[in-house]
Amino acid sequence: MNRRTILMGMTAASALLAAGPAFAQTNGPLEVSSPGGVLSVRLSFGEANIQKGIPTYEVRRFGRPVVSPSKLGFRFADAPLLAPDMEVTGVERRSVDNTWEQPWGEKRFIRNHFNELAVTLTETTALKRRMKVVFRVYDDGIGLRYELPDQANLKDVLITEELTEFRFAEDATAWWIPARQPNRYEYNYNTTPLNDVFMAHTPVTMRTEDGLHISIHEAALVDYAAMVLRRTGKHAFQADLTPWSDGIRVRAKTPFVTPWRTLQIADTAGGLITSYLILNLNEPNALGDVSWVEPGKYVGVWWEMHLGTGSWGSGPKHSANTANVKRYIDFAAKHGFKGVLVEGWNVGWDGDWYRDGGDAFLFAQAYPDFDLPELARYGQARGVRLIGHHETAGNVTRYESQLAAALDLYEKHGVRAVKTGYVADAGQIQRVDEKGVVRREYHDGQFMARHHLHVVKEAAKRKISINPHEPIKDTGLRRTYPNWIAREGARGQEYNAWGNPGNPPEHAAILPFTRMLGGPMDYTPGVFDLLNTKRENRDTRVETTLAKELALYVILYSPIQMACDLPEHYEARMAPFQFIKDVVTDWEDTIVLNAEIGDYVTIARKARKNADWFLGALTDETGRMLSVDLGFLDANQTYKAQIYRDGPKADFTSDPYDMEILEGLVTSQTRLALRLAAGGGQAIRFTPASAADRRKLKSI
Ligand code: NOJ
Ligand code: CA
């Protein structure tokens, strides 16, 4: 009998495949396969040198092991281990196939197609505690999470260890950044054998010797500690939850669920980018109408402080003064940018603000030379909104105590997006506990998971979107809270102003396969003065060509994209600036045309609001030729291609500015040869050709 029900369509409904008490009381293995039979997961007990009775899972792809039997379970502070001596007391299976729509995103419609196996495990010993392990198996990856139901012998829970393991079946090359370090996620990526990873933030991405691409991460990190990967043996890792300052990893009360532990698995590097597993495992939009969440482009009073020509603090160099902000508003209005970010506008930046723990910040009080009401009015009269800024220096208790007033002030002045910041000395967040004692917390522990969501929810009440820098990592919560519009959470452009070293050319060829699998990043591309000529000692520069800086707008997805350089630097190069003016930030679809992690990547994206397509391609420090097929274009349409490419002399070290801008006609039949200089890139806009274009332009 085929009891399988597939529901298609736009609803979130799901179908129950099999459930109920009719299961065998045995500990024989239980299996579930993905809808297309690509992946399978098997739950068993005490296999492969693991203590008898401990639940383990393993993952196979086309029958071949990807994850060997790996433990599941928990250790608690004040209760016995939850893992050994468990038996299956419930099995539920279901299949879901539906499609949902993102309010904004890199792709509009997302198919959610999986088979689920949920197994209730009960201790055979006296306490009879229960936990449910849920596996969602997709063709492009798996999610697994624990559900701890309400029960007599498990009420208040203090987790000291999550036993979840990932024992990979073979060696691989891994791309990763270290965890529990002062600079949070802001490290250059390591490319090493899997066995050289020690403690790493997820996503950790790897490629096995025969070319399988795997990325481990998590989805829906809510009221829990981030999962860091700690290597425990050959190719073997364990979830290491970021602790509170007292060593407890997670404080919870049953019933609760953990975040999903995710494995994205693809044949190609690009297949990781177009896997929507993380979003699919998050809950649907909880905010209702989010038409007030506005994707778009912005400029800001920002880069001048990073260059050192302006300052956040008061005094002669204070950048956030009314006249200077008006200059940015005029520039934004003239060139079609909808937002102007202003940092350093509020009292508290004087002195060593982050070493002092941000204890002078007043989030609702402007410096006297910054006229917030006047600037809000001036901007709105020109179709431009201010973008707010709250740098906390990690002083979270202080920020939370002022949060409502701070957001109210911005709401009153029509601010629709606020960038927050958590730059803290040694990366330590300050919390004042119930007894008034100051505690130092990690940026990615349960305390900060709670804090960030609290800010996002408070902001949503006022129709404000939030873009945290030095955030907790992105686990796809934008689906549930679409006003969580972007975040930083990796080395951004700022490192090219003062970083030692800056971001190497391979950085942008690694981000799409690591950090960005979690979600959009506020990288802030678009430096045009690549040699940082305004910096006093000119000791740094941006290690890209100009064409690559343009390509970043397509490659590094974010619904909000900054044009981060100074207005005068754009005014000096208006021809390439046209691409930044034209590129959009909200997409109908995303296609990866080619990719090798750390080497190169080419992505095409279709605009959501019109028929345009945009293409970005970039390479690391090696120049290369890539050939791309434009088969993604509408077959019934001729397009005008506006191409911004590295010129014949371009090279990120010797001639970063050499660029050619050309126009021609293309169709879905065209094959384009992309020539990328060392450290270079290419950016193309495809727009339906007008009759005049067809007369004037030649085919490419
Ligand atoms: C670090 C952020 O990443 C940067 O964008 C910001 O300008 C500074 N903090 C100051 O808040
Ligand atoms: Ca930062």
XYZ file of C-alpha atoms and ligand atoms in Angstrom:
712
model
C 0.000 0.000 0.000
C 1.343 3.374 -0.876
C 0.323 5.712 1.936
C 2.680 8.376 0.790
C 1.062 11.744 0.301
C 2.908 14.501 -1.446
C 1.567 17.967 -0.981
C 2.584 20.469 -3.564
C 1.831 24.122 -3.530
C 2.377 27.159 -1.389
C 1.102 25.848 1.898
C 3.296 24.789 4.751
C 1.226 21.693 5.275
C 2.945 18.391 5.677
C 1.819 14.846 5.350
C 2.085 12.154 7.917
C 3.544 9.066 6.392
C 3.471 6.633 9.257
C 3.170 7.111 12.966
C 1.780 5.636 16.071
C 2.613 2.964 18.536
C 2.929 0.061 16.096
C 6.704 -0.303 16.245
C 8.844 -3.199 17.258
C 10.415 -2.800 20.699
C 13.845 -3.629 19.374
C 17.031 -1.750 18.953
C 17.492 -2.838 15.375
C 18.647 -0.085 13.010
C 16.166 2.402 11.628
C 16.728 4.004 8.254
C 15.440 6.913 6.258
C 16.387 7.958 2.728
C 16.074 11.274 0.934
C 13.257 11.692 -1.600
C 15.522 11.019 -4.568
C 17.399 8.213 -2.805
C 20.641 10.216 -2.765
C 21.282 10.265 0.970
C 20.309 7.890 3.726
C 20.590 8.038 7.488
C 20.662 5.057 9.785
C 20.136 5.121 13.521
C 21.546 2.238 15.494
C 22.974 1.434 18.907
C 26.496 0.875 20.036
C 28.113 0.118 16.718
C 31.713 0.438 15.605
C 33.601 0.628 18.874
C 31.005 2.812 20.504
C 29.694 1.740 23.858
C 26.792 -0.639 23.591
C 23.388 0.956 23.903
C 24.500 4.452 22.861
C 22.485 5.764 19.934
C 24.519 6.514 16.843
C 23.661 7.794 13.392
C 25.448 7.367 10.118
C 25.038 9.030 6.735
C 25.522 7.438 3.339
C 25.402 8.917 -0.137
C 24.492 6.516 -2.918
C 25.276 3.780 -0.427
C 28.754 5.049 0.359
C 29.565 6.157 3.926
C 29.967 9.909 4.410
C 29.580 9.966 8.193
C 30.500 6.737 10.018
C 28.512 5.784 13.141
C 28.609 8.859 15.379
C 27.272 9.313 18.887
C 24.188 11.184 19.998
C 23.209 12.344 23.477
C 23.838 14.769 26.346
C 25.746 15.181 29.559
C 24.077 17.268 32.284
C 25.452 19.096 35.301
C 23.288 17.454 37.890
C 21.903 14.326 36.281
C 23.278 11.188 34.660
C 24.347 11.054 31.045
C 21.500 10.808 28.581
C 22.711 8.367 25.962
C 23.574 4.852 27.154
C 20.991 2.174 27.665
C 18.287 3.646 25.519
C 15.655 1.840 23.571
C 13.311 2.884 20.831
C 9.827 3.585 22.155
C 8.402 5.549 19.258
C 8.966 5.927 15.537
C 7.292 8.543 13.388
C 7.868 9.038 9.712
C 6.601 11.651 7.330
C 7.373 13.181 3.958
C 7.017 16.812 3.058
C 7.137 18.461 -0.334
C 6.100 22.062 -0.522
C 7.334 25.355 -1.868
C 7.472 28.606 0.037
C 8.219 32.193 -0.917
C 10.905 34.409 0.575
C 9.818 38.026 1.170
C 13.283 38.988 -0.055
C 16.240 36.844 -0.865
C 18.674 35.272 -3.265
C 15.886 33.079 -4.633
C 12.178 33.696 -4.467
C 10.576 30.252 -4.325
C 12.202 27.520 -2.302
C 11.273 23.875 -2.431
C 11.250 22.031 0.874
C 11.350 18.337 0.075
C 12.396 15.815 2.671
C 11.688 12.532 4.412
C 11.686 12.608 8.170
C 12.374 9.979 10.769
C 11.669 10.920 14.379
C 12.687 8.351 16.958
C 11.765 8.515 20.615
C 14.400 6.951 22.815
C 13.710 5.993 26.422
C 16.171 4.919 29.060
C 15.935 1.291 30.057
C 17.267 2.216 33.508
C 15.363 3.617 36.506
C 14.879 7.239 35.410
C 13.190 6.362 32.117
C 14.096 9.739 30.660
C 13.127 10.353 27.045
C 14.522 12.239 24.094
C 13.480 12.353 20.509
C 16.004 12.483 17.669
C 14.623 13.894 14.451
C 16.306 13.404 11.071
C 15.197 15.358 8.014
C 16.808 13.894 4.955
C 16.958 15.921 1.750
C 18.751 15.080 -1.456
C 21.190 17.914 -0.720
C 21.804 17.327 2.961
C 20.466 16.349 6.327
C 19.298 18.056 9.478
C 19.217 16.359 12.855
C 17.980 17.723 16.107
C 16.955 16.661 19.563
C 13.621 17.295 21.178
C 13.445 16.913 24.933
C 9.828 16.493 25.959
C 8.317 17.570 29.257
C 8.789 14.654 31.670
C 8.909 13.911 35.378
C 12.635 13.135 35.584
C 13.873 15.908 33.292
C 12.629 19.404 34.096
C 15.309 22.067 34.519
C 18.239 21.110 32.396
C 21.849 22.258 32.596
C 23.686 20.882 29.580
C 27.416 20.496 30.110
C 28.101 18.565 26.911
C 26.315 17.665 23.724
C 27.682 14.309 22.621
C 26.813 14.720 18.929
C 29.679 13.531 16.783
C 30.606 13.840 13.129
C 32.982 11.002 12.239
C 33.824 11.495 8.606
C 34.472 8.427 6.548
C 37.461 9.830 4.686
C 40.010 12.588 4.632
C 39.252 15.923 3.049
C 40.544 19.434 2.541
C 38.804 21.784 4.947
C 38.160 25.522 4.927
C 37.722 26.845 8.442
C 38.344 29.583 10.999
C 39.334 29.022 14.643
C 36.716 29.265 17.397
C 36.869 30.713 20.949
C 39.296 33.390 19.829
C 39.192 37.117 20.642
C 38.379 38.210 17.111
C 35.214 36.098 16.961
C 34.643 35.159 13.286
C 37.103 37.698 11.904
C 39.963 35.449 10.810
C 41.388 34.624 7.432
C 40.316 31.147 6.436
C 42.620 28.181 6.858
C 42.815 25.618 4.068
C 44.137 22.413 5.639
C 43.640 18.668 5.770
C 40.581 17.850 7.854
C 42.859 16.383 10.486
C 44.514 19.755 11.084
C 41.284 21.408 12.164
C 41.191 21.773 15.959
C 38.374 24.051 17.170
C 36.399 25.623 14.375
C 33.357 27.784 13.899
C 30.761 26.422 11.555
C 30.176 26.433 8.665
C 33.209 24.188 8.250
C 33.372 23.220 4.602
C 35.350 20.383 3.103
C 36.049 18.567 -0.130
C 36.913 14.895 -0.056
C 39.561 13.411 -2.308
C 36.979 12.285 -4.814
C 35.333 15.669 -4.965
C 32.375 15.426 -2.596
C 31.637 18.819 -1.013
C 30.354 18.804 2.547
C 29.566 21.660 4.896
C 28.637 21.278 8.569
C 26.638 24.011 10.211
C 23.454 24.464 12.178
C 20.007 25.909 11.558
C 17.662 27.825 13.860
C 20.046 28.646 16.689
C 17.446 29.872 19.190
C 17.975 30.015 22.969
C 20.904 27.628 22.782
C 24.688 27.879 22.539
C 26.445 27.886 19.181
C 27.944 24.599 18.095
C 31.686 24.739 17.573
C 33.469 21.703 16.124
C 36.224 20.155 18.206
C 38.351 17.470 16.630
C 38.411 14.341 18.728
C 40.207 11.856 16.467
C 41.007 10.966 12.899
C 38.419 12.801 10.736
C 36.260 12.913 13.874
C 34.608 15.884 15.522
C 32.284 16.552 18.398
C 29.828 19.384 18.920
C 31.387 21.712 21.480
C 28.741 24.118 22.727
C 30.031 27.563 23.618
C 29.848 27.826 27.426
C 28.440 30.509 29.689
C 30.995 32.172 31.980
C 30.195 29.574 34.664
C 30.939 26.648 32.380
C 27.345 25.540 31.790
C 26.704 25.233 28.055
C 22.940 25.543 27.898
C 20.256 26.298 30.471
C 16.849 25.027 29.449
C 13.529 23.707 30.682
C 11.743 20.833 29.055
C 10.065 20.802 26.641
C 12.651 22.266 24.286
C 14.303 21.562 20.956
C 17.926 22.047 19.974
C 19.022 23.783 16.782
C 19.349 21.517 13.752
C 22.810 20.093 13.147
C 23.210 20.290 9.388
C 25.278 18.614 6.716
C 25.027 20.036 3.221
C 26.410 17.552 0.726
C 26.931 18.251 -2.984
C 28.958 17.048 -5.942
C 30.106 20.556 -6.735
C 31.155 23.575 -4.719
C 28.321 25.537 -6.354
C 25.846 22.931 -5.160
C 26.495 24.101 -1.607
C 25.515 27.668 -2.529
C 22.235 26.639 -4.144
C 21.288 24.308 -1.300
C 18.541 25.927 0.784
C 18.700 23.340 3.553
C 19.477 25.857 6.298
C 16.510 28.066 5.393
C 14.232 25.065 4.995
C 15.029 23.915 8.517
C 14.041 27.254 10.006
C 10.487 28.076 11.037
C 8.340 30.170 8.661
C 7.995 33.941 9.002
C 6.741 34.781 12.490
C 6.296 38.509 11.837
C 3.375 38.572 9.388
C 3.424 41.501 6.995
C 7.067 42.442 6.473
C 6.633 44.788 3.537
C 8.424 47.363 5.708
C 11.650 45.369 5.466
C 13.488 47.107 2.659
C 16.292 45.517 0.651
C 18.420 48.101 -1.121
C 21.713 49.907 -1.408
C 23.238 52.411 0.943
C 26.189 54.687 1.435
C 27.502 55.894 4.735
C 29.638 58.007 6.977
C 31.915 55.069 7.624
C 34.974 54.459 5.443
C 36.468 57.827 6.363
C 36.705 56.707 9.985
C 38.329 53.436 8.982
C 40.826 55.338 6.831
C 41.479 57.655 9.748
C 40.577 60.893 7.956
C 37.468 61.164 10.105
C 36.604 60.072 13.627
C 33.701 58.499 15.487
C 34.535 60.589 18.535
C 33.904 64.321 18.905
C 36.445 66.936 17.904
C 37.817 68.439 14.699
C 37.646 65.186 12.748
C 34.130 64.230 13.897
C 32.544 62.751 10.784
C 28.922 62.563 11.925
C 28.388 66.301 11.754
C 25.265 67.683 10.147
C 27.002 69.268 7.153
C 28.986 66.143 6.306
C 25.939 63.894 6.642
C 24.023 66.231 4.291
C 26.818 65.799 1.786
C 26.288 62.016 1.897
C 22.507 62.431 1.681
C 22.908 64.635 -1.409
C 25.217 62.068 -2.951
C 22.789 59.233 -2.139
C 19.827 61.131 -3.582
C 21.720 62.039 -6.741
C 22.752 58.446 -7.439
C 19.679 56.557 -6.304
C 20.796 55.118 -2.945
C 18.004 54.775 -0.421
C 20.008 54.765 2.798
C 22.758 56.683 4.545
C 24.435 54.935 7.490
C 25.814 57.276 10.103
C 28.267 55.981 12.713
C 29.681 58.011 15.574
C 26.522 60.127 15.930
C 25.781 59.348 19.556
C 27.584 60.242 22.759
C 30.154 57.761 24.053
C 32.859 57.385 21.415
C 35.466 59.599 23.046
C 38.382 57.832 24.637
C 39.236 54.192 24.260
C 35.618 53.161 23.851
C 36.068 49.479 23.449
C 38.776 48.944 26.034
C 36.651 50.967 28.454
C 33.822 48.549 27.816
C 31.519 51.011 26.082
C 30.347 52.325 29.429
C 29.927 55.847 28.109
C 27.575 55.011 25.248
C 24.237 56.799 25.270
C 22.095 55.275 22.574
C 19.465 57.950 22.490
C 21.651 61.038 22.738
C 23.306 62.625 19.727
C 26.518 64.625 19.749
C 25.655 68.343 19.607
C 26.949 68.752 16.042
C 24.624 66.002 14.742
C 21.044 67.224 14.229
C 19.039 63.996 13.979
C 15.554 65.510 13.379
C 16.885 67.889 10.725
C 18.875 65.177 8.944
C 15.946 62.762 8.997
C 13.763 65.463 7.474
C 16.426 66.518 4.955
C 16.884 62.909 3.867
C 13.210 62.062 3.579
C 12.593 65.146 1.451
C 15.110 63.588 -0.963
C 13.891 59.987 -0.747
C 16.729 58.903 1.522
C 16.468 57.382 5.009
C 19.107 57.467 7.672
C 20.411 54.069 8.730
C 20.968 53.941 12.464
C 23.961 52.673 14.362
C 24.347 51.236 17.855
C 27.902 50.256 18.755
C 27.730 48.526 22.130
C 31.417 47.658 22.620
C 30.002 44.388 23.887
C 28.356 46.047 26.886
C 25.131 44.192 26.404
C 23.441 44.791 29.736
C 23.935 48.510 29.245
C 22.574 48.374 25.702
C 19.537 46.332 26.709
C 18.700 48.860 29.412
C 18.551 51.617 26.777
C 17.247 49.558 23.875
C 13.596 50.588 23.938
C 14.382 54.297 24.123
C 17.066 53.977 21.466
C 14.767 52.206 19.008
C 11.869 54.549 19.806
C 14.026 57.515 18.877
C 14.957 56.024 15.528
C 11.383 54.947 14.830
C 10.208 58.489 15.467
C 12.624 59.776 12.841
C 11.716 57.246 10.166
C 14.801 55.076 10.494
C 14.027 51.615 9.099
C 17.326 49.817 9.646
C 19.901 49.818 12.417
C 23.401 48.415 12.301
C 24.520 47.155 15.692
C 28.078 46.392 16.769
C 29.792 44.293 19.410
C 33.467 45.185 19.118
C 34.766 44.231 22.535
C 38.147 44.018 24.152
C 39.342 40.407 23.748
C 35.940 39.712 22.215
C 34.304 39.532 25.621
C 30.699 40.499 26.052
C 29.749 42.145 29.335
C 26.730 40.907 31.219
C 25.629 41.943 34.671
C 24.045 38.956 36.369
C 21.080 38.832 38.767
C 23.408 39.543 41.707
C 24.933 42.591 40.031
C 28.216 40.807 39.252
C 29.848 41.651 35.904
C 30.370 38.506 33.813
C 32.286 38.055 30.574
C 30.501 35.985 27.975
C 31.371 34.647 24.545
C 29.848 36.281 21.475
C 28.221 32.989 20.469
C 26.956 31.498 23.706
C 23.354 31.111 24.765
C 23.364 34.549 26.377
C 24.132 36.215 23.041
C 21.777 33.946 21.110
C 19.063 35.329 23.393
C 20.286 38.904 23.179
C 20.408 39.129 19.392
C 16.927 37.708 19.005
C 15.628 40.045 21.688
C 16.978 43.044 19.751
C 15.505 41.726 16.496
C 12.074 41.258 18.081
C 12.102 44.679 19.757
C 13.125 46.236 16.453
C 10.352 44.387 14.598
C 7.757 45.997 16.874
C 8.948 49.336 15.469
C 9.302 48.159 11.855
C 13.075 48.345 12.068
C 15.507 45.865 10.516
C 18.715 44.826 12.252
C 22.195 44.292 10.812
C 24.553 43.199 13.582
C 28.307 43.369 13.237
C 30.416 41.104 15.432
C 27.214 39.064 15.604
C 26.391 35.538 16.503
C 26.700 33.399 13.378
C 23.829 33.229 10.914
C 21.768 30.035 11.058
C 18.954 31.071 8.730
C 16.778 32.921 11.216
C 16.016 35.519 8.535
C 13.282 33.127 7.442
C 11.482 33.424 10.780
C 12.467 37.046 11.405
C 12.823 38.706 8.006
C 13.881 41.973 9.661
C 17.166 40.263 10.588
C 18.314 41.658 7.302
C 22.042 40.857 7.258
C 25.010 40.568 9.542
C 28.763 40.643 9.442
C 30.352 37.585 11.062
C 33.517 37.265 8.981
C 36.314 39.552 7.885
C 34.624 42.361 5.963
C 35.980 45.225 3.917
C 37.126 47.091 7.031
C 40.186 44.820 7.244
C 41.382 46.335 3.986
C 41.665 49.696 5.742
C 43.565 48.694 8.867
C 43.956 44.925 8.872
C 47.383 43.447 9.269
C 47.187 41.628 6.975
C 44.107 42.667 5.007
C 41.822 40.248 3.208
C 43.845 38.158 0.748
C 42.559 37.731 -2.832
C 41.261 34.238 -2.049
C 39.017 35.544 0.767
C 36.085 36.370 -1.501
C 36.545 32.996 -3.189
C 36.102 31.224 0.171
C 33.314 33.241 1.812
C 30.516 32.007 -0.506
C 31.240 28.399 0.524
C 31.723 28.994 4.247
C 30.340 32.022 6.101
C 27.725 32.754 3.465
C 26.117 29.330 3.581
C 24.595 30.653 6.817
C 23.061 33.701 5.169
C 23.636 37.218 3.871
C 26.743 39.108 4.873
C 27.180 42.862 5.201
C 30.675 42.774 3.661
C 30.388 46.374 2.398
C 32.041 46.126 -1.016
C 32.903 48.913 -3.404
C 36.211 50.528 -2.490
C 37.303 52.525 -5.560
C 40.429 54.083 -4.090
C 42.084 50.688 -3.909
C 45.428 52.031 -2.737
C 43.932 53.778 0.300
C 45.659 57.003 -0.742
C 43.935 58.960 2.022
C 45.377 56.842 4.821
C 48.152 58.723 6.531
C 50.922 56.131 6.285
C 49.376 54.222 3.354
C 50.390 50.927 4.869
C 47.383 49.018 3.587
C 45.459 48.558 0.375
C 42.612 46.567 -1.070
C 43.927 43.425 -2.747
C 41.502 43.303 -5.671
C 41.173 44.849 -9.081
C 38.420 47.406 -9.611
C 36.415 44.927 -11.696
C 36.538 42.418 -8.836
C 35.233 45.041 -6.409
C 32.167 45.288 -8.701
C 31.811 41.507 -8.935
C 31.464 41.338 -5.139
C 27.977 42.894 -5.408
C 26.770 39.792 -7.200
C 28.906 37.158 -5.511
C 28.519 38.166 -1.847
C 24.771 38.050 -1.431
C 23.110 40.549 0.872
C 19.715 42.248 0.564
C 21.433 45.417 1.723
C 24.619 46.352 -0.068
C 26.804 49.290 0.796
C 28.783 51.403 -1.610
C 31.356 51.918 1.081
C 33.860 54.357 -0.400
C 33.861 58.157 -0.126
C 31.645 60.099 -2.548
C 34.671 61.806 -4.077
C 36.211 58.449 -4.954
C 33.094 57.474 -6.872
C 32.863 60.861 -8.518
C 36.392 60.330 -9.821
C 35.343 57.083 -11.566
C 31.767 57.481 -12.707
C 31.898 54.893 -15.500
C 32.488 51.846 -13.265
C 30.284 53.397 -10.573
C 27.376 52.948 -12.984
C 27.441 49.213 -12.250
C 26.956 49.801 -8.509
C 24.076 52.154 -9.342
C 22.467 49.547 -11.593
C 22.965 46.362 -9.596
C 19.995 45.222 -7.514
C 19.942 43.450 -4.150
C 16.778 41.355 -4.327
C 16.669 38.290 -6.529
C 14.262 35.932 -8.217
C 16.879 33.266 -8.709
C 20.543 32.401 -8.282
C 22.653 30.153 -10.502
C 26.249 29.151 -9.872
C 27.994 28.790 -13.224
C 31.333 27.494 -11.988
C 33.224 27.344 -8.711
C 36.236 25.916 -6.910
C 36.496 26.859 -3.261
C 39.315 29.314 -2.685
C 40.047 29.636 -6.397
C 37.174 31.143 -8.372
C 33.413 31.451 -8.582
C 30.891 32.768 -11.108
C 27.303 33.469 -10.111
C 24.356 34.761 -12.173
C 21.305 36.220 -10.460
C 17.975 37.305 -11.893
C 16.495 40.551 -10.573
C 13.175 40.131 -8.805
C 11.513 43.320 -10.023
C 12.411 43.250 -13.720
C 13.929 41.093 -16.461
C 17.578 41.982 -15.778
C 20.232 39.425 -14.953
C 23.548 40.172 -13.303
C 26.708 38.097 -13.390
C 29.727 38.267 -11.122
C 32.929 36.283 -11.482
C 36.044 36.501 -9.377
C 39.331 34.744 -8.897
C 41.997 34.503 -6.200
C 45.563 35.698 -6.819
C 45.762 33.595 -10.006
C 44.553 34.999 -13.308
C 42.306 32.647 -15.271
C 40.003 32.194 -18.230
C 36.506 30.911 -17.522
C 33.978 30.039 -20.152
C 30.313 30.492 -19.331
C 27.185 29.511 -21.141
C 24.403 32.111 -20.994
C 21.709 29.430 -21.203
C 20.090 30.907 -18.099
C 18.832 33.904 -20.113
C 15.305 33.912 -21.538
C 15.555 32.066 -24.879
C 13.089 34.456 -26.552
C 14.986 37.588 -25.723
C 18.041 39.447 -26.948
C 19.918 41.208 -24.173
C 22.268 44.118 -23.963
C 25.312 43.037 -21.947
C 27.189 45.794 -20.118
C 30.526 44.257 -19.276
C 32.966 45.566 -16.676
C 36.142 43.519 -16.967
C 39.810 43.562 -16.120
C 41.809 45.319 -18.818
C 44.828 43.738 -20.524
C 47.253 45.188 -17.971
C 45.102 44.561 -14.908
C 46.698 42.787 -11.975
C 45.787 43.363 -8.343
C 49.396 44.073 -7.409
C 50.631 46.232 -10.280
C 47.591 47.727 -12.015
C 44.319 47.256 -10.118
C 42.494 49.973 -12.083
C 42.958 48.773 -15.631
C 39.416 48.048 -16.743
C 37.403 47.752 -19.932
C 33.746 48.628 -20.100
C 31.948 47.430 -23.193
C 28.451 46.763 -24.473
C 27.163 44.163 -26.890
C 24.250 41.908 -27.715
C 23.921 38.400 -26.313
C 21.321 35.637 -26.240
C 20.862 32.413 -24.320
C 22.982 30.793 -27.064
C 26.046 32.932 -26.326
C 29.156 31.508 -24.711
C 31.252 34.124 -22.996
C 34.951 33.874 -22.297
C 35.636 35.600 -18.990
C 39.190 36.794 -18.632
C 39.980 37.382 -14.967
C 43.285 39.028 -14.101
C 45.312 37.968 -11.058
C 43.168 39.103 -8.085
C 40.546 40.157 -10.615
C 36.946 39.733 -11.564
C 34.177 40.657 -13.907
C 30.693 42.112 -13.511
C 27.978 42.086 -16.164
C 24.477 43.462 -16.378
C 22.125 41.845 -18.904
C 19.085 43.883 -19.762
C 16.494 43.232 -22.519
C 17.781 45.042 -25.625
C 15.738 47.955 -26.933
C 15.244 48.536 -30.666
C 17.941 51.207 -30.489
C 20.333 48.795 -28.760
C 19.793 46.260 -31.524
C 20.603 48.835 -34.180
C 23.606 50.252 -32.376
C 25.314 47.242 -30.803
C 27.117 44.228 -32.196
C 26.723 40.662 -31.017
C 29.369 39.364 -28.658
C 33.138 47.110 13.630
C 32.214 47.090 12.466
O 32.431 45.937 11.696
C 32.440 48.345 11.677
O 31.651 48.323 10.500
C 32.127 49.539 12.530
O 32.434 50.707 11.813
C 32.945 49.518 13.817
N 32.824 48.261 14.453
C 32.510 50.609 14.789
O 31.219 50.347 15.253
Ca 33.766 43.815 12.359
